[in-house]
Amino acid sequence: MKTPRSRSATVLLALDLFPMILRLTILPGDGIGPEVTEQAVRVLETVASRFGHQLQLQRKNVGGAALAVDNDPLPADTLHTCLSSGAVLLGAVGDPAFDHYARHLRPEAGLLRLRRELGAYANLRPAVFFPALEDTSPLRAELVRGTDMMIVRELLGGAYFGEPRSIEGEEGSRVAVNTMRYGEQEIERIAKVAFELARKRRHKVLSVDKANVLECSRLWREVVTRVGQGYPDVRLSHQYVDSAAMLLAQRPTDIDVLLTENMFGDILSDQAGGVVGSLGLLASASIGGSVGLYEPVHGSAPDIAGKGIANPLGAILSAAMMLRHSFRLEREALCIEATVSSVLGEGYRTADLARKSQSAISTSEMGRHVVEAVKGSALPAERGERAG
Ligand code: IPM
Ligand code: MG
């Protein structure tokens, strides 16, 4: 016998969703940023209408695109809009036209300030191997098959932000200084993020440092070990960054959560992109503050900008991370991830993924395939315990 329900409950159950208004700031940025972001927005629009949510988008400039208009890589209006939205989706920053500008007037300075202003200290960079891409990885299939790691990169400390920093002296005898600096609390909070994530995964944390040479790394190792004592169910190991680089290439499947400081994380995450087949696939979430920032790991790729051939999947998967981490919309995130996997399974490849015998499709064609597959996909069951 049927249980009577209120009309609104029936509607919600029928739609199997709880409608939300998603207020997003879109920062297309530079190079291939606008092209890949456009596809991610199309996919978000499709997912939103599929699940009954409403998108409210505000597009703003950042990086070189903002410098060209405002002489500031992070104009006040852009920052204000980001801070008052539910989440930020960014394409890429970086433009060789600004290479000779002072540091604070480079596109990258806009992104670094944005991360700091948003308080985004935890950068999650999953590197997951798609079965359809066995032939795309430079590694042998039996080595890379099953790779599923989460790089947890500290994002607001280390040499990226440490003071003092300078280039001083006379041409020919100038001296440059950067400071790598880490405080115990900074290390503690990022370590907790890594251990919490490990609990939802395979219960392993690999902490990467250079404790045989750097003071920052010695403190890092000490604090991570201490935090780890509060997580007896998580297996913690430590590795020097040089040997971790080798492990990443030799036994990527061994790695579950890889926890590391800002610059090591920048380097190792690009390497992880190479391992799984293309940096164009990698997504990221920069969280910890009031508003999350989501961006593909690849940069602005000026060499292919404007050609319509960039891989939009990193941006599309970043949108999935946004749904998961900023809006707790796990099923919507899973829908995008499953769709990307099936589109790759059908053999669609952008130029970065195509092998000699395969024909490459454009950025917008790849976006269209994902959009069509989202429209036609069965709603996945909630996986719940797995954050990616
Ligand atoms: C990244 C990028 C940025 C970084 C640059 C563009 C500042 O390489 O997100 O990995 O170094 O963090
Ligand atoms: Mg990088």
mmCIF file of C-alpha atoms and ligand atoms in Angstrom:
data_model
loop_
_atom_site.group_PDB
_atom_site.id
_atom_site.type_symbol
_atom_site.label_atom_id
_atom_site.label_comp_id
_atom_site.label_asym_id
_atom_site.label_seq_id
_atom_site.Cartn_x
_atom_site.Cartn_y
_atom_site.Cartn_z
ATOM 1 C CA MET A 1 0.000 0.000 0.000
ATOM 2 C CA LYS A 2 1.273 3.476 -0.831
ATOM 3 C CA THR A 3 2.177 5.834 1.987
ATOM 4 C CA PRO A 4 0.560 9.259 1.519
ATOM 5 C CA ARG A 5 3.044 12.089 1.090
ATOM 6 C CA SER A 6 2.747 15.846 0.951
ATOM 7 C CA ARG A 7 2.639 17.321 -2.530
ATOM 8 C CA SER A 8 6.050 19.029 -2.253
ATOM 9 C CA ALA A 9 7.693 15.870 -0.925
ATOM 10 C CA THR A 10 6.222 13.957 -3.843
ATOM 11 C CA VAL A 11 7.600 16.505 -6.282
ATOM 12 C CA LEU A 12 11.041 16.358 -4.697
ATOM 13 C CA LEU A 13 11.061 12.580 -4.722
ATOM 14 C CA ALA A 14 9.832 12.504 -8.284
ATOM 15 C CA LEU A 15 12.659 14.746 -9.356
ATOM 16 C CA ASP A 16 14.962 12.978 -6.899
ATOM 17 C CA LEU A 17 16.711 16.193 -6.051
ATOM 18 C CA PHE A 18 16.753 19.276 -3.893
ATOM 19 C CA PRO A 19 16.854 22.329 -6.118
ATOM 20 C CA MET A 20 19.603 24.822 -5.371
ATOM 21 C CA ILE A 21 20.635 28.193 -6.699
ATOM 22 C CA LEU A 22 24.324 28.002 -7.616
ATOM 23 C CA ARG A 23 25.875 31.459 -7.695
ATOM 24 C CA LEU A 24 29.167 31.192 -9.543
ATOM 25 C CA THR A 25 31.888 33.568 -10.591
ATOM 26 C CA ILE A 26 33.433 32.506 -13.878
ATOM 27 C CA LEU A 27 36.991 33.691 -14.523
ATOM 28 C CA PRO A 28 37.965 32.529 -18.029
ATOM 29 C CA GLY A 29 41.410 34.195 -17.800
ATOM 30 C CA ASP A 30 44.076 33.771 -20.458
ATOM 31 C CA GLY A 31 45.220 31.517 -23.291
ATOM 32 C CA ILE A 32 43.057 28.414 -23.555
ATOM 33 C CA GLY A 33 41.246 29.428 -20.339
ATOM 34 C CA PRO A 34 38.203 30.968 -22.087
ATOM 35 C CA GLU A 35 37.832 28.002 -24.494
ATOM 36 C CA VAL A 36 37.866 25.295 -21.841
ATOM 37 C CA THR A 37 35.792 27.315 -19.376
ATOM 38 C CA GLU A 38 33.056 27.801 -21.975
ATOM 39 C CA GLN A 39 32.692 24.024 -22.259
ATOM 40 C CA ALA A 40 32.699 23.558 -18.487
ATOM 41 C CA VAL A 41 29.902 26.136 -18.211
ATOM 42 C CA ARG A 42 27.869 24.325 -20.914
ATOM 43 C CA VAL A 43 28.221 21.105 -18.952
ATOM 44 C CA LEU A 44 27.277 22.842 -15.692
ATOM 45 C CA GLU A 45 24.185 24.308 -17.358
ATOM 46 C CA THR A 46 23.163 20.874 -18.592
ATOM 47 C CA VAL A 47 23.738 19.222 -15.212
ATOM 48 C CA ALA A 48 21.867 22.030 -13.470
ATOM 49 C CA SER A 49 18.810 21.652 -15.669
ATOM 50 C CA ARG A 50 18.995 17.843 -15.457
ATOM 51 C CA PHE A 51 18.938 17.965 -11.651
ATOM 52 C CA GLY A 52 16.662 20.986 -11.318
ATOM 53 C CA HIS A 53 19.186 23.534 -10.046
ATOM 54 C CA GLN A 54 19.491 27.126 -11.111
ATOM 55 C CA LEU A 55 22.794 28.676 -12.189
ATOM 56 C CA GLN A 56 23.580 32.340 -11.670
ATOM 57 C CA LEU A 57 26.793 33.256 -13.441
ATOM 58 C CA GLN A 58 28.925 36.358 -13.316
ATOM 59 C CA ARG A 59 31.895 36.524 -15.674
ATOM 60 C CA LYS A 60 34.911 38.608 -14.630
ATOM 61 C CA ASN A 61 38.473 39.194 -15.767
ATOM 62 C CA VAL A 62 41.598 37.839 -14.114
ATOM 63 C CA GLY A 63 45.286 37.535 -15.078
ATOM 64 C CA GLY A 64 46.432 38.961 -18.394
ATOM 65 C CA ALA A 65 42.833 39.536 -19.506
ATOM 66 C CA ALA A 66 42.380 41.840 -16.503
ATOM 67 C CA LEU A 67 45.790 43.487 -16.921
ATOM 68 C CA ALA A 68 44.888 44.464 -20.463
ATOM 69 C CA VAL A 69 41.763 46.287 -19.265
ATOM 70 C CA ASP A 70 42.539 47.461 -15.731
ATOM 71 C CA ASN A 71 46.308 47.256 -15.351
ATOM 72 C CA ASP A 72 45.667 44.930 -12.412
ATOM 73 C CA PRO A 73 45.665 41.104 -12.632
ATOM 74 C CA LEU A 74 43.010 40.912 -9.903
ATOM 75 C CA PRO A 75 40.770 43.995 -10.109
ATOM 76 C CA ALA A 76 38.770 44.878 -6.965
ATOM 77 C CA ASP A 77 35.522 44.201 -8.796
ATOM 78 C CA THR A 78 36.645 40.659 -9.700
ATOM 79 C CA LEU A 79 37.738 39.915 -6.144
ATOM 80 C CA HIS A 80 34.560 41.338 -4.659
ATOM 81 C CA THR A 81 32.400 39.260 -7.011
ATOM 82 C CA CYS A 82 34.360 36.093 -6.140
ATOM 83 C CA LEU A 83 34.050 36.731 -2.406
ATOM 84 C CA SER A 84 30.314 37.207 -2.648
ATOM 85 C CA SER A 85 29.588 34.110 -4.759
ATOM 86 C CA GLY A 86 29.132 30.448 -3.863
ATOM 87 C CA ALA A 87 32.175 29.241 -5.808
ATOM 88 C CA VAL A 88 34.664 30.369 -8.451
ATOM 89 C CA LEU A 89 35.532 28.549 -11.674
ATOM 90 C CA LEU A 90 38.760 29.693 -13.279
ATOM 91 C CA GLY A 91 40.221 28.754 -16.689
ATOM 92 C CA ALA A 92 43.911 29.635 -16.630
ATOM 93 C CA VAL A 93 46.223 32.606 -16.197
ATOM 94 C CA GLY A 94 49.485 33.397 -17.962
ATOM 95 C CA ASP A 95 50.388 35.309 -21.074
ATOM 96 C CA PRO A 96 53.918 35.717 -22.491
ATOM 97 C CA ALA A 97 53.047 39.330 -23.403
ATOM 98 C CA PHE A 98 53.437 40.180 -19.714
ATOM 99 C CA ASP A 99 56.648 38.209 -19.071
ATOM 100 C CA HIS A 100 58.756 41.355 -18.693
ATOM 101 C CA TYR A 101 56.338 43.096 -16.283
ATOM 102 C CA ALA A 102 57.089 43.578 -12.590
ATOM 103 C CA ARG A 103 56.078 40.587 -10.471
ATOM 104 C CA HIS A 104 52.894 42.158 -9.091
ATOM 105 C CA LEU A 105 51.823 43.000 -12.627
ATOM 106 C CA ARG A 106 52.140 39.503 -14.025
ATOM 107 C CA PRO A 107 48.997 37.446 -14.689
ATOM 108 C CA GLU A 108 50.139 34.802 -12.167
ATOM 109 C CA ALA A 109 50.177 37.414 -9.398
ATOM 110 C CA GLY A 110 46.413 37.748 -9.851
ATOM 111 C CA LEU A 111 45.863 34.041 -9.272
ATOM 112 C CA LEU A 112 48.174 33.900 -6.267
ATOM 113 C CA ARG A 113 46.427 36.880 -4.676
ATOM 114 C CA LEU A 114 43.043 35.353 -5.405
ATOM 115 C CA ARG A 115 44.047 32.096 -3.686
ATOM 116 C CA ARG A 116 45.252 34.075 -0.677
ATOM 117 C CA GLU A 117 42.201 36.347 -0.495
ATOM 118 C CA LEU A 118 39.890 33.340 -0.668
ATOM 119 C CA GLY A 119 41.898 31.582 2.048
ATOM 120 C CA ALA A 120 42.238 28.568 -0.256
ATOM 121 C CA TYR A 121 45.060 26.738 1.510
ATOM 122 C CA ALA A 122 44.173 23.205 0.415
ATOM 123 C CA ASN A 123 44.661 22.328 -3.228
ATOM 124 C CA LEU A 124 43.212 18.932 -4.122
ATOM 125 C CA ARG A 125 44.488 17.509 -7.380
ATOM 126 C CA PRO A 126 43.168 14.041 -8.179
ATOM 127 C CA ALA A 127 45.075 12.067 -10.814
ATOM 128 C CA VAL A 128 42.890 9.205 -11.930
ATOM 129 C CA PHE A 129 43.616 6.792 -14.716
ATOM 130 C CA PHE A 130 40.764 6.311 -17.208
ATOM 131 C CA PRO A 131 40.665 2.722 -18.505
ATOM 132 C CA ALA A 132 39.944 4.004 -22.029
ATOM 133 C CA LEU A 133 43.306 5.794 -22.045
ATOM 134 C CA GLU A 134 45.569 2.784 -21.581
ATOM 135 C CA ASP A 135 47.465 3.603 -24.739
ATOM 136 C CA THR A 136 47.746 7.302 -23.990
ATOM 137 C CA SER A 137 49.957 7.118 -20.917
ATOM 138 C CA PRO A 138 53.688 7.049 -21.633
ATOM 139 C CA LEU A 139 53.862 4.287 -19.009
ATOM 140 C CA ARG A 140 53.111 0.654 -19.737
ATOM 141 C CA ALA A 141 49.459 -0.191 -19.184
ATOM 142 C CA GLU A 142 50.198 -2.715 -16.427
ATOM 143 C CA LEU A 143 52.013 -0.010 -14.428
ATOM 144 C CA VAL A 144 49.464 2.767 -14.776
ATOM 145 C CA ARG A 145 46.248 0.718 -14.680
ATOM 146 C CA GLY A 146 44.379 1.407 -11.430
ATOM 147 C CA THR A 147 46.152 4.695 -10.663
ATOM 148 C CA ASP A 148 43.910 6.759 -8.416
ATOM 149 C CA MET A 149 45.730 9.311 -6.306
ATOM 150 C CA MET A 150 44.814 12.535 -4.607
ATOM 151 C CA ILE A 151 47.582 15.110 -4.421
ATOM 152 C CA VAL A 152 46.999 17.445 -1.485
ATOM 153 C CA ARG A 153 49.115 20.489 -2.135
ATOM 154 C CA GLU A 154 49.548 23.229 0.468
ATOM 155 C CA LEU A 155 48.643 26.375 -1.463
ATOM 156 C CA LEU A 156 49.316 29.484 0.611
ATOM 157 C CA GLY A 157 52.807 28.977 2.011
ATOM 158 C CA GLY A 158 56.355 28.047 1.099
ATOM 159 C CA ALA A 159 58.498 29.869 -1.432
ATOM 160 C CA TYR A 160 55.452 31.127 -3.337
ATOM 161 C CA PHE A 161 54.555 33.573 -0.586
ATOM 162 C CA GLY A 162 57.551 33.726 1.777
ATOM 163 C CA GLU A 163 59.191 37.067 2.532
ATOM 164 C CA PRO A 164 61.766 38.474 2.004
ATOM 165 C CA ARG A 165 61.969 38.070 -1.730
ATOM 166 C CA SER A 166 63.922 40.240 -4.141
ATOM 167 C CA ILE A 167 66.348 40.666 -6.996
ATOM 168 C CA GLU A 168 68.988 43.226 -6.044
ATOM 169 C CA GLY A 169 72.326 44.600 -7.153
ATOM 170 C CA GLU A 170 74.047 45.758 -10.298
ATOM 171 C CA GLU A 171 73.475 44.013 -13.590
ATOM 172 C CA GLY A 172 76.035 41.235 -13.844
ATOM 173 C CA SER A 173 76.302 40.732 -10.088
ATOM 174 C CA ARG A 174 72.661 40.706 -9.048
ATOM 175 C CA VAL A 175 71.420 38.409 -6.306
ATOM 176 C CA ALA A 176 67.949 36.897 -6.100
ATOM 177 C CA VAL A 177 66.301 35.799 -2.860
ATOM 178 C CA ASN A 178 63.210 33.744 -2.143
ATOM 179 C CA THR A 179 62.170 32.497 1.241
ATOM 180 C CA MET A 180 60.604 29.149 1.923
ATOM 181 C CA ARG A 181 58.629 29.549 5.122
ATOM 182 C CA TYR A 182 56.189 27.290 6.930
ATOM 183 C CA GLY A 183 54.514 27.651 10.304
ATOM 184 C CA GLU A 184 53.371 24.698 12.395
ATOM 185 C CA GLN A 185 49.720 25.692 12.129
ATOM 186 C CA GLU A 186 49.923 25.921 8.353
ATOM 187 C CA ILE A 187 51.348 22.423 8.201
ATOM 188 C CA GLU A 188 48.882 21.077 10.712
ATOM 189 C CA ARG A 189 45.777 22.301 8.883
ATOM 190 C CA ILE A 190 46.821 20.894 5.500
ATOM 191 C CA ALA A 191 47.887 17.604 7.091
ATOM 192 C CA LYS A 192 44.415 17.255 8.615
ATOM 193 C CA VAL A 193 42.856 17.715 5.173
ATOM 194 C CA ALA A 194 45.022 14.903 3.823
ATOM 195 C CA PHE A 195 44.244 12.507 6.683
ATOM 196 C CA GLU A 196 40.517 13.211 6.502
ATOM 197 C CA LEU A 197 40.537 12.516 2.760
ATOM 198 C CA ALA A 198 42.532 9.317 3.282
ATOM 199 C CA ARG A 199 39.807 8.076 5.617
ATOM 200 C CA LYS A 200 37.341 8.258 2.743
ATOM 201 C CA ARG A 201 39.766 6.465 0.411
ATOM 202 C CA ARG A 202 42.406 3.773 0.911
ATOM 203 C CA HIS A 203 43.632 5.007 4.313
ATOM 204 C CA LYS A 204 47.164 5.899 3.193
ATOM 205 C CA VAL A 205 49.018 9.216 3.313
ATOM 206 C CA LEU A 206 52.396 9.675 1.655
ATOM 207 C CA SER A 207 53.969 12.898 2.918
ATOM 208 C CA VAL A 208 56.569 14.293 0.537
ATOM 209 C CA ASP A 209 59.343 16.606 1.709
ATOM 210 C CA LYS A 210 63.078 17.232 1.529
ATOM 211 C CA ALA A 211 63.808 16.762 5.213
ATOM 212 C CA ASN A 212 67.418 15.739 4.544
ATOM 213 C CA VAL A 213 68.188 19.282 3.365
ATOM 214 C CA LEU A 214 65.485 21.821 4.273
ATOM 215 C CA GLU A 215 64.420 23.094 7.700
ATOM 216 C CA CYS A 216 60.909 23.671 6.377
ATOM 217 C CA SER A 217 60.741 19.999 5.517
ATOM 218 C CA ARG A 218 62.043 18.872 8.910
ATOM 219 C CA LEU A 219 59.289 20.829 10.606
ATOM 220 C CA TRP A 220 56.838 19.527 8.001
ATOM 221 C CA ARG A 221 57.736 15.911 8.777
ATOM 222 C CA GLU A 222 57.551 16.447 12.532
ATOM 223 C CA VAL A 223 54.139 18.116 12.408
ATOM 224 C CA VAL A 224 52.665 15.663 9.889
ATOM 225 C CA THR A 225 53.826 12.772 12.086
ATOM 226 C CA ARG A 226 52.186 14.379 15.113
ATOM 227 C CA VAL A 227 48.906 14.968 13.256
ATOM 228 C CA GLY A 228 49.072 11.392 11.981
ATOM 229 C CA GLN A 229 49.001 10.084 15.558
ATOM 230 C CA GLY A 230 45.400 11.263 15.707
ATOM 231 C CA TYR A 231 44.593 9.024 12.716
ATOM 232 C CA PRO A 232 45.757 5.547 13.764
ATOM 233 C CA ASP A 233 43.598 4.014 11.027
ATOM 234 C CA VAL A 234 45.593 5.858 8.318
ATOM 235 C CA ARG A 235 49.006 4.514 7.291
ATOM 236 C CA LEU A 236 51.474 7.415 7.086
ATOM 237 C CA SER A 237 54.772 7.220 5.229
ATOM 238 C CA HIS A 238 57.339 9.865 4.353
ATOM 239 C CA GLN A 239 59.405 10.212 1.218
ATOM 240 C CA TYR A 240 61.913 12.723 -0.093
ATOM 241 C CA VAL A 241 60.615 14.615 -3.097
ATOM 242 C CA ASP A 242 63.269 13.327 -5.492
ATOM 243 C CA SER A 243 62.464 9.734 -4.705
ATOM 244 C CA ALA A 244 58.719 10.486 -4.729
ATOM 245 C CA ALA A 245 59.134 11.730 -8.311
ATOM 246 C CA MET A 246 60.575 8.343 -9.186
ATOM 247 C CA LEU A 247 57.827 6.474 -7.320
ATOM 248 C CA LEU A 248 55.226 8.442 -9.255
ATOM 249 C CA ALA A 249 56.704 7.199 -12.506
ATOM 250 C CA GLN A 250 57.470 3.641 -11.377
ATOM 251 C CA ARG A 251 54.580 2.629 -9.112
ATOM 252 C CA PRO A 252 51.826 5.251 -9.374
ATOM 253 C CA THR A 253 49.190 2.783 -8.132
ATOM 254 C CA ASP A 254 50.927 2.643 -4.713
ATOM 255 C CA ILE A 255 49.937 6.251 -4.040
ATOM 256 C CA ASP A 256 46.635 7.061 -2.366
ATOM 257 C CA VAL A 257 46.858 10.540 -0.794
ATOM 258 C CA LEU A 258 50.089 12.417 -1.531
ATOM 259 C CA LEU A 259 50.540 15.344 0.873
ATOM 260 C CA THR A 260 53.113 17.991 0.100
ATOM 261 C CA GLU A 261 54.089 21.663 0.258
ATOM 262 C CA ASN A 262 53.291 24.275 -2.356
ATOM 263 C CA MET A 263 56.136 24.044 -4.863
ATOM 264 C CA PHE A 264 56.688 20.291 -4.651
ATOM 265 C CA GLY A 265 52.941 19.914 -5.241
ATOM 266 C CA ASP A 266 53.061 22.173 -8.285
ATOM 267 C CA ILE A 267 55.788 20.033 -9.831
ATOM 268 C CA LEU A 268 54.484 16.597 -8.871
ATOM 269 C CA SER A 269 50.944 17.346 -10.044
ATOM 270 C CA ASP A 270 52.136 18.117 -13.574
ATOM 271 C CA GLN A 271 54.080 14.883 -13.476
ATOM 272 C CA ALA A 272 50.952 13.034 -12.354
ATOM 273 C CA GLY A 273 49.168 14.504 -15.385
ATOM 274 C CA GLY A 274 51.831 13.005 -17.610
ATOM 275 C CA VAL A 275 51.445 9.636 -15.877
ATOM 276 C CA VAL A 276 47.689 9.387 -16.467
ATOM 277 C CA GLY A 277 48.009 10.482 -20.089
ATOM 278 C CA SER A 278 47.603 14.235 -20.295
ATOM 279 C CA LEU A 279 47.753 17.269 -18.072
ATOM 280 C CA GLY A 280 44.593 18.340 -19.898
ATOM 281 C CA LEU A 281 42.626 15.809 -17.848
ATOM 282 C CA LEU A 282 43.564 17.078 -14.409
ATOM 283 C CA ALA A 283 41.126 19.024 -12.279
ATOM 284 C CA SER A 284 41.654 20.829 -9.026
ATOM 285 C CA ALA A 285 39.836 22.287 -6.065
ATOM 286 C CA SER A 286 41.380 25.026 -3.930
ATOM 287 C CA ILE A 287 39.458 25.047 -0.695
ATOM 288 C CA GLY A 288 39.692 25.823 3.000
ATOM 289 C CA GLY A 289 38.397 29.392 2.945
ATOM 290 C CA SER A 290 34.918 30.794 2.648
ATOM 291 C CA VAL A 291 34.659 30.411 -1.141
ATOM 292 C CA GLY A 292 36.158 27.529 -3.130
ATOM 293 C CA LEU A 293 38.188 28.069 -6.300
ATOM 294 C CA TYR A 294 38.167 25.435 -9.041
ATOM 295 C CA GLU A 295 40.622 25.333 -11.900
ATOM 296 C CA PRO A 296 42.131 22.803 -14.275
ATOM 297 C CA VAL A 297 45.783 22.030 -13.476
ATOM 298 C CA HIS A 298 47.012 22.824 -16.992
ATOM 299 C CA GLY A 299 48.075 26.385 -17.609
ATOM 300 C CA SER A 300 47.112 28.869 -20.307
ATOM 301 C CA ALA A 301 49.023 26.943 -23.049
ATOM 302 C CA PRO A 302 49.651 30.032 -25.233
ATOM 303 C CA ASP A 303 51.012 27.837 -28.052
ATOM 304 C CA ILE A 304 47.560 26.363 -28.750
ATOM 305 C CA ALA A 305 45.354 29.217 -27.502
ATOM 306 C CA GLY A 306 42.595 30.285 -29.867
ATOM 307 C CA LYS A 307 42.909 27.178 -32.058
ATOM 308 C CA GLY A 308 39.931 25.414 -30.523
ATOM 309 C CA ILE A 309 41.917 22.224 -29.893
ATOM 310 C CA ALA A 310 42.531 22.352 -26.136
ATOM 311 C CA ASN A 311 41.206 19.555 -23.942
ATOM 312 C CA PRO A 312 38.266 20.874 -21.898
ATOM 313 C CA LEU A 313 38.019 17.791 -19.658
ATOM 314 C CA GLY A 314 40.241 19.217 -16.891
ATOM 315 C CA ALA A 315 37.936 22.241 -16.682
ATOM 316 C CA ILE A 316 34.816 20.062 -16.879
ATOM 317 C CA LEU A 317 36.110 17.792 -14.112
ATOM 318 C CA SER A 318 36.955 20.907 -12.060
ATOM 319 C CA ALA A 319 33.289 21.868 -12.349
ATOM 320 C CA ALA A 320 32.451 18.416 -10.944
ATOM 321 C CA MET A 321 34.780 19.065 -8.007
ATOM 322 C CA MET A 322 32.996 22.379 -7.460
ATOM 323 C CA LEU A 323 29.628 20.651 -7.237
ATOM 324 C CA ARG A 324 31.067 18.158 -4.753
ATOM 325 C CA HIS A 325 33.115 20.402 -2.491
ATOM 326 C CA SER A 326 31.296 23.751 -2.554
ATOM 327 C CA PHE A 327 27.702 22.553 -2.922
ATOM 328 C CA ARG A 328 27.787 18.974 -1.585
ATOM 329 C CA LEU A 329 26.131 17.833 -4.826
ATOM 330 C CA GLU A 330 27.778 14.424 -4.929
ATOM 331 C CA ARG A 331 25.435 12.831 -7.441
ATOM 332 C CA GLU A 332 25.766 15.741 -9.828
ATOM 333 C CA ALA A 333 29.577 15.531 -9.548
ATOM 334 C CA LEU A 334 29.483 11.783 -10.150
ATOM 335 C CA CYS A 335 27.245 12.298 -13.157
ATOM 336 C CA ILE A 336 29.902 14.517 -14.780
ATOM 337 C CA GLU A 337 32.747 12.159 -13.870
ATOM 338 C CA ALA A 338 30.945 9.076 -15.173
ATOM 339 C CA THR A 339 30.059 10.948 -18.336
ATOM 340 C CA VAL A 340 33.644 11.983 -19.001
ATOM 341 C CA SER A 341 34.724 8.395 -18.555
ATOM 342 C CA SER A 342 32.072 7.141 -20.981
ATOM 343 C CA VAL A 343 32.881 9.784 -23.608
ATOM 344 C CA LEU A 344 36.517 8.691 -23.470
ATOM 345 C CA GLY A 345 35.310 5.090 -23.606
ATOM 346 C CA GLU A 346 33.517 5.869 -26.841
ATOM 347 C CA GLY A 347 36.861 6.871 -28.285
ATOM 348 C CA TYR A 348 36.530 10.649 -28.449
ATOM 349 C CA ARG A 349 39.955 12.316 -28.142
ATOM 350 C CA THR A 350 41.219 15.873 -28.224
ATOM 351 C CA ALA A 351 44.638 16.393 -29.827
ATOM 352 C CA ASP A 352 46.559 15.880 -26.570
ATOM 353 C CA LEU A 353 44.984 12.426 -26.156
ATOM 354 C CA ALA A 354 44.843 11.205 -29.756
ATOM 355 C CA ARG A 355 47.405 8.697 -30.920
ATOM 356 C CA LYS A 356 48.674 8.683 -34.490
ATOM 357 C CA SER A 357 45.909 6.445 -35.781
ATOM 358 C CA GLN A 358 43.145 8.388 -34.024
ATOM 359 C CA SER A 359 41.443 11.514 -35.275
ATOM 360 C CA ALA A 360 41.228 14.425 -32.860
ATOM 361 C CA ILE A 361 38.094 16.401 -32.143
ATOM 362 C CA SER A 362 37.894 20.066 -31.168
ATOM 363 C CA THR A 363 37.386 21.620 -27.736
ATOM 364 C CA SER A 364 33.744 22.403 -28.442
ATOM 365 C CA GLU A 365 33.041 18.961 -29.941
ATOM 366 C CA MET A 366 34.397 17.331 -26.807
ATOM 367 C CA GLY A 367 32.197 19.666 -24.748
ATOM 368 C CA ARG A 368 29.193 18.754 -26.881
ATOM 369 C CA HIS A 369 29.784 15.024 -26.397
ATOM 370 C CA VAL A 370 29.884 15.477 -22.635
ATOM 371 C CA VAL A 371 26.728 17.624 -22.737
ATOM 372 C CA GLU A 372 24.868 15.011 -24.831
ATOM 373 C CA ALA A 373 26.016 12.191 -22.572
ATOM 374 C CA VAL A 374 24.893 14.101 -19.447
ATOM 375 C CA LYS A 375 21.474 14.571 -21.029
ATOM 376 C CA GLY A 376 21.210 10.875 -21.788
ATOM 377 C CA SER A 377 22.858 9.436 -18.682
ATOM 378 C CA ALA A 378 21.110 7.434 -16.002
ATOM 379 C CA LEU A 379 21.249 9.201 -12.658
ATOM 380 C CA PRO A 380 24.063 7.507 -10.722
ATOM 381 C CA ALA A 381 23.470 6.248 -7.198
ATOM 382 C CA GLU A 382 25.122 8.247 -4.450
ATOM 383 C CA ARG A 383 28.592 6.929 -3.750
ATOM 384 C CA GLY A 384 28.832 9.104 -0.667
ATOM 385 C CA GLU A 385 32.007 7.998 0.994
ATOM 386 C CA ARG A 386 34.399 8.693 -1.836
ATOM 387 C CA ALA A 387 35.642 12.267 -2.318
ATOM 388 C CA GLY A 388 37.651 12.964 -5.430
HETATM 389 C C1 IPM B 1 49.315 25.715 -11.055
HETATM 390 C C2 IPM B 1 50.038 26.776 -11.820
HETATM 391 C C3 IPM B 1 50.197 28.015 -10.935
HETATM 392 C C4 IPM B 1 51.018 27.605 -9.723
HETATM 393 C C5 IPM B 1 50.805 29.241 -11.619
HETATM 394 C C6 IPM B 1 50.026 29.634 -12.856
HETATM 395 C C7 IPM B 1 50.931 30.409 -10.687
HETATM 396 O O1 IPM B 1 51.261 26.296 -12.287
HETATM 397 O O2 IPM B 1 48.201 25.987 -10.596
HETATM 398 O O3 IPM B 1 49.854 24.607 -10.930
HETATM 399 O O4 IPM B 1 52.244 27.554 -9.786
HETATM 400 O O5 IPM B 1 50.412 27.323 -8.683
HETATM 401 MG MG MG B 2 51.503 24.210 -12.018
#
